[in-house]
């Protein structure tokens, strides 16, 4: 597509025997501006492809309706064939508000109900594969304050332009605004303090990925259904590392989506997220976690608090036994 640039890989890979394509590819980098919706609709039709948009949502009643409304026009324009809010065991009015805004709402527990649903973003994304049918699947967070159709158009662009590309990550400016709306610092604390250091140390070829943990990303169903999904926040880094391992840098792309602000979690909550991200990444680097809880402390260093950690990973969707008409999974 016009305006696409490429960011050369670091060229260091290949010395450890990984596929020759790893380390010799380039990380395709484009902008959402390169992908006018009408061009994408035509390309999608010409390729006979369908596209699903999934918004994983846990207790997002405050923002989900506006986010759905931001993306709904893409359904009318024929770029997105289905818009699903995957309700992730919410306890608020997320589902009602998403439905009222025009989304199809699917509850995590209703997808493969014979498998008990657990809390977690990765669980929601994994279940969404069973609730959608698109050849291309885009995922966007439901707590984003400046969502627009360009997010999804940008994500689908490289998948429609480059047959070799199977995973696309969004990137953006992530300003954190202070009380009078002025940018105070940049978001992405787990990205900057956990994911980016790990990738640069152990997968330097992915060092050019601007937002490796971006909650706005898209992939070909054939890839997504072939990968395991950590049930928690480790899902993004896991999919990125697994896709890189399978496809090399040539199978990946990133797209500038402009600016993205979202509801921010506490530092304690992000400490637990960082543990999940690190565990998922290190497992793929050959290190299994030994701990099963995150101990954090009150500001005075006393009062330790334990948060259980789970490192459960759902198996590749494609490996699941087909469901009989009775709804029970066939044993294999
Ligand atoms: O158990 C969960 C946790 C998060 N999410 C959703 O995943 C997206 C990103 O989660 P969150 O905002 O908590 O992460 P952050 O963006 O703060 O890193 C949001 O739409 C959440 O509602 C989810 O579906 N299930
Ligand atoms: O990028 C990050 O460091 C975290 C936290 O961002 P903030 O520090 O709250 O801006 O947010 C991302 O990471 C999560 C784990 O992969 C994703 O699930 C979120 O969608 C993404 O926003």
XYZ file of C-alpha atoms and ligand atoms in Angstrom:
379
model
C 0.000 0.000 0.000
C 1.196 3.527 -0.607
C 3.242 5.061 2.151
C 4.383 1.820 3.643
C 7.884 1.904 4.973
C 9.896 -0.994 6.290
C 12.003 -1.040 9.379
C 14.979 -3.338 8.833
C 15.317 -6.166 11.316
C 18.502 -6.183 13.310
C 19.900 -9.006 11.192
C 21.304 -10.750 14.236
C 18.943 -13.731 14.185
C 19.816 -16.835 12.195
C 22.911 -17.525 14.329
C 20.861 -19.749 16.648
C 19.591 -21.989 13.864
C 16.129 -20.503 13.654
C 14.490 -20.457 10.186
C 16.489 -18.455 7.696
C 13.513 -16.116 7.271
C 13.962 -15.003 10.883
C 16.364 -12.094 11.069
C 16.433 -11.513 7.365
C 12.881 -10.145 7.055
C 11.869 -6.585 7.657
C 9.156 -5.405 10.038
C 6.603 -3.845 7.751
C 5.522 -0.494 9.177
C 2.643 1.537 7.763
C 0.055 4.098 8.817
C -3.698 3.831 9.023
C -3.658 6.696 6.516
C -2.307 4.220 3.956
C -5.485 2.198 4.139
C -8.629 4.096 2.982
C -11.676 2.065 3.968
C -13.047 1.924 0.431
C -9.784 0.431 -0.839
C -9.868 -2.150 1.927
C -13.482 -3.105 1.233
C -12.604 -3.684 -2.414
C -9.480 -5.704 -1.551
C -11.393 -7.809 0.974
C -14.150 -8.561 -1.565
C -11.627 -9.378 -4.283
C -9.963 -11.895 -1.948
C -13.289 -13.315 -0.789
C -12.355 -12.767 2.857
C -14.494 -11.983 5.901
C -13.498 -9.979 8.977
C -14.579 -10.092 12.617
C -14.014 -7.386 15.193
C -13.847 -8.503 18.824
C -13.972 -6.172 21.817
C -13.030 -8.055 24.985
C -14.790 -6.343 27.856
C -14.711 -6.865 31.593
C -16.729 -4.293 33.529
C -16.455 -1.617 30.826
C -19.977 -0.180 31.186
C -18.555 3.348 31.215
C -16.899 3.159 27.800
C -18.122 0.126 25.844
C -21.085 1.820 24.143
C -18.948 4.648 22.781
C -16.283 2.214 21.590
C -18.899 0.066 19.836
C -20.373 3.160 18.211
C -16.926 4.186 16.969
C -16.490 0.897 15.092
C -20.063 0.143 14.031
C -19.878 2.205 10.790
C -17.323 -0.297 9.487
C -20.035 -2.951 9.531
C -22.271 -0.794 7.373
C -19.383 -0.088 5.009
C -18.730 -3.800 4.583
C -15.214 -3.846 6.044
C -16.272 -5.633 9.234
C -18.726 -8.517 8.880
C -19.413 -8.940 12.588
C -18.760 -6.854 15.692
C -18.734 -8.900 18.880
C -18.324 -7.730 22.453
C -16.960 -10.714 24.341
C -18.318 -10.167 27.841
C -15.591 -11.407 30.133
C -17.509 -12.359 33.270
C -18.526 -8.724 33.822
C -20.493 -7.853 36.937
C -21.734 -4.476 35.715
C -23.939 -3.371 32.793
C -21.315 -3.964 30.098
C -23.425 -6.468 28.173
C -26.610 -4.402 28.197
C -24.824 -1.236 27.128
C -22.883 -2.999 24.385
C -26.041 -4.582 23.016
C -27.903 -1.275 23.143
C -25.077 0.275 21.135
C -25.499 -2.353 18.416
C -22.915 -5.014 19.201
C -23.578 -8.752 19.298
C -22.722 -9.679 22.883
C -21.323 -13.101 23.659
C -20.687 -14.215 27.210
C -17.437 -16.064 27.713
C -19.183 -18.864 29.574
C -21.477 -19.495 26.612
C -18.645 -20.439 24.244
C -17.727 -24.123 24.665
C -19.684 -24.159 27.937
C -18.299 -27.599 28.754
C -15.029 -25.796 29.498
C -15.504 -23.665 32.606
C -14.755 -20.024 31.824
C -12.062 -18.343 33.917
C -11.364 -14.623 34.363
C -8.746 -13.125 32.079
C -8.265 -11.190 28.867
C -6.612 -14.066 27.091
C -9.528 -16.311 28.024
C -11.894 -13.753 26.482
C -9.884 -13.548 23.267
C -9.582 -17.326 23.039
C -13.318 -17.815 23.529
C -14.009 -15.156 20.908
C -12.475 -17.448 18.289
C -15.375 -19.797 18.942
C -17.907 -17.005 18.756
C -16.771 -15.546 15.424
C -16.150 -16.796 11.898
C -14.072 -14.117 10.153
C -11.016 -15.148 8.149
C -9.427 -12.039 9.684
C -9.949 -11.221 13.352
C -9.245 -7.802 14.880
C -9.126 -7.218 18.628
C -9.646 -3.774 20.193
C -9.872 -2.837 23.858
C -13.238 -1.637 25.179
C -11.806 0.987 27.572
C -10.250 3.225 24.913
C -11.304 6.868 25.089
C -10.477 7.876 21.512
C -11.397 4.837 19.459
C -12.177 5.432 15.796
C -12.799 3.342 12.679
C -9.237 4.086 11.587
C -8.000 1.741 14.318
C -9.625 -1.264 12.652
C -9.041 -0.096 9.075
C -5.365 0.357 9.921
C -5.110 -3.114 11.460
C -6.768 -4.864 8.519
C -4.738 -2.962 5.914
C -1.527 -5.026 6.002
C -3.505 -8.287 6.143
C -5.347 -7.308 2.964
C -2.248 -5.945 1.254
C 0.353 -8.568 2.106
C -0.520 -12.277 1.865
C 2.661 -13.073 3.860
C 1.530 -11.002 6.851
C -0.527 -12.920 9.435
C -0.226 -10.716 12.539
C -0.553 -6.918 12.738
C 0.070 -4.828 15.874
C -1.173 -1.302 16.263
C 1.046 1.403 17.672
C 0.221 4.934 18.772
C 1.144 7.817 20.972
C -0.090 6.960 24.467
C -0.286 10.292 26.301
C -1.306 10.244 29.948
C -3.242 13.455 30.482
C -3.172 15.370 33.757
C -6.262 16.896 35.327
C -6.341 19.822 32.910
C -5.931 17.549 29.907
C -2.258 18.218 29.330
C 0.015 15.236 28.430
C 1.939 14.414 31.601
C 3.793 11.244 30.624
C 3.559 8.321 28.212
C 1.486 5.242 28.919
C 2.495 1.653 28.496
C 4.180 1.026 31.856
C 4.304 -2.762 31.448
C 5.461 -2.332 27.862
C 8.302 -0.008 28.816
C 9.399 -1.742 32.011
C 8.807 -5.429 31.197
C 7.974 -6.365 27.600
C 10.355 -4.063 25.756
C 13.406 -4.982 27.876
C 12.682 -8.710 27.539
C 12.202 -8.508 23.769
C 15.316 -6.427 23.243
C 17.357 -8.809 25.360
C 16.063 -12.128 24.045
C 14.332 -11.431 20.706
C 16.147 -8.332 19.441
C 14.512 -8.790 16.077
C 11.267 -7.713 17.756
C 12.944 -4.654 19.198
C 11.445 -2.582 16.394
C 7.898 -3.439 17.472
C 6.737 -0.114 18.897
C 3.815 -1.425 20.969
C 4.305 -5.166 21.499
C 1.486 -5.269 24.042
C -0.960 -3.139 22.055
C -4.523 -4.145 22.791
C -5.385 -3.231 19.178
C -4.134 -6.040 16.965
C -5.348 -8.364 14.217
C -4.479 -11.685 12.669
C -5.468 -14.374 10.245
C -7.751 -16.932 11.880
C -5.536 -19.711 10.504
C -2.691 -18.391 12.669
C -4.743 -17.473 15.739
C -6.410 -20.893 15.918
C -3.002 -22.591 15.766
C -1.609 -20.869 18.850
C -2.075 -21.409 22.598
C -3.603 -18.457 24.479
C -2.498 -17.614 28.036
C -5.736 -16.881 29.866
C -4.470 -13.644 31.439
C -2.605 -10.556 30.264
C 0.224 -12.638 28.834
C -1.807 -13.228 25.684
C -0.422 -10.381 23.585
C 3.240 -11.108 24.217
C 2.649 -14.847 23.816
C 0.942 -14.490 20.440
C 3.645 -12.095 19.267
C 6.489 -14.433 20.236
C 4.755 -17.530 18.883
C 3.878 -15.830 15.603
C 7.454 -14.620 15.238
C 8.774 -18.116 15.938
C 6.472 -19.659 13.339
C 6.558 -17.014 10.609
C 9.663 -14.902 11.114
C 9.616 -11.134 10.960
C 8.138 -11.289 7.457
C 4.862 -12.581 8.868
C 4.432 -9.565 11.130
C 3.510 -5.921 10.573
C 2.789 -2.844 12.647
C 0.605 0.131 11.837
C 0.538 3.651 13.229
C -2.974 4.285 14.552
C -2.314 7.826 15.762
C -3.141 8.437 19.418
C -4.716 6.167 22.035
C -5.722 6.912 25.590
C -7.473 4.477 27.900
C -8.647 3.925 31.440
C -5.514 3.273 33.424
C -4.998 0.708 36.144
C -3.130 1.165 39.404
C 0.579 0.416 39.668
C -0.223 -2.599 41.859
C -2.575 -3.984 39.210
C 0.078 -3.479 36.553
C 2.610 -5.247 38.750
C 0.433 -8.350 38.536
C 0.000 -7.780 34.794
C 3.776 -7.521 34.416
C 4.189 -10.864 36.160
C 1.775 -12.465 33.691
C 3.521 -10.855 30.721
C 6.955 -11.903 31.984
C 5.804 -15.466 32.706
C 4.306 -15.882 29.221
C 7.416 -14.471 27.557
C 9.955 -16.351 29.679
C 8.069 -19.619 29.185
C 8.718 -19.142 25.463
C 12.343 -18.478 26.235
C 12.606 -21.766 28.142
C 11.976 -20.621 31.727
C 8.948 -21.940 33.603
C 7.613 -19.813 36.512
C 7.931 -21.378 39.978
C 5.877 -18.859 41.969
C 2.081 -18.808 41.989
C 1.441 -15.527 43.737
C 2.593 -11.946 43.507
C 3.533 -10.433 46.865
C 3.241 -6.650 46.977
C 3.581 -4.270 49.878
C 1.942 -1.196 51.347
C 3.957 2.014 50.995
C 5.587 1.529 54.427
C 6.976 -1.846 53.296
C 4.901 -3.807 55.766
C 1.484 -5.359 55.176
C 2.370 -7.794 52.359
C -0.532 -8.596 50.048
C -0.614 -11.750 47.926
C -2.336 -11.911 44.547
C -2.673 -15.399 43.066
C -1.052 -15.785 39.647
C -2.208 -18.234 37.050
C -0.156 -19.269 34.058
C -2.794 -21.488 32.486
C -2.745 -21.456 28.700
C -5.684 -22.536 26.555
C -4.659 -24.979 23.818
C -4.837 -23.948 20.184
C -8.489 -23.605 19.234
C -7.864 -25.841 16.220
C -6.785 -28.676 18.528
C -10.105 -28.825 20.344
C -12.304 -31.827 19.751
C -15.340 -30.938 17.652
C -18.506 -30.446 19.619
C -21.225 -33.036 19.065
C -24.756 -31.828 18.426
C -25.354 -32.727 22.086
C -22.854 -29.984 22.965
C -20.333 -32.285 24.638
C -16.809 -32.203 23.286
C -15.863 -35.454 21.580
C -12.995 -37.172 23.358
C -9.901 -37.663 21.217
O -10.263 -10.389 32.513
C -10.264 -9.495 31.650
C -9.423 -8.345 31.734
C -9.491 -7.375 30.754
N -10.373 -7.544 29.718
C -10.496 -6.497 28.687
O -9.272 -6.388 27.977
C -9.048 -5.012 27.601
C -7.722 -4.552 28.177
O -7.757 -4.786 29.567
P -7.305 -3.634 30.612
O -7.920 -2.348 30.236
O -7.566 -4.195 31.962
O -5.733 -3.577 30.360
P -4.884 -2.235 30.151
O -5.357 -1.649 28.864
O -5.142 -1.376 31.337
O -3.492 -2.747 30.069
C -10.242 -4.224 28.156
O -11.190 -4.062 27.126
C -10.766 -5.119 29.263
O -12.143 -4.942 29.524
C -11.176 -8.673 29.601
O -11.931 -8.818 28.639
N -11.095 -9.624 30.584
O 1.102 -1.444 27.431
C 1.048 -1.555 28.694
O 2.033 -1.407 29.433
C -0.270 -1.931 29.389
C -0.601 -0.854 30.464
O -0.705 0.391 29.850
P -0.790 1.725 30.786
O 0.504 1.791 31.561
O -1.980 1.541 31.700
O -0.946 2.857 29.805
O -1.360 -1.996 28.437
C -1.276 -2.970 27.423
O -0.881 -4.222 27.906
C -1.844 -5.223 28.198
C -1.112 -6.557 28.388
O -0.609 -7.028 27.162
C -2.889 -5.344 27.094
O -3.859 -6.339 27.425
C -3.563 -3.996 26.989
O -4.564 -4.083 25.961
C -2.562 -2.932 26.606
O -3.218 -1.686 26.779
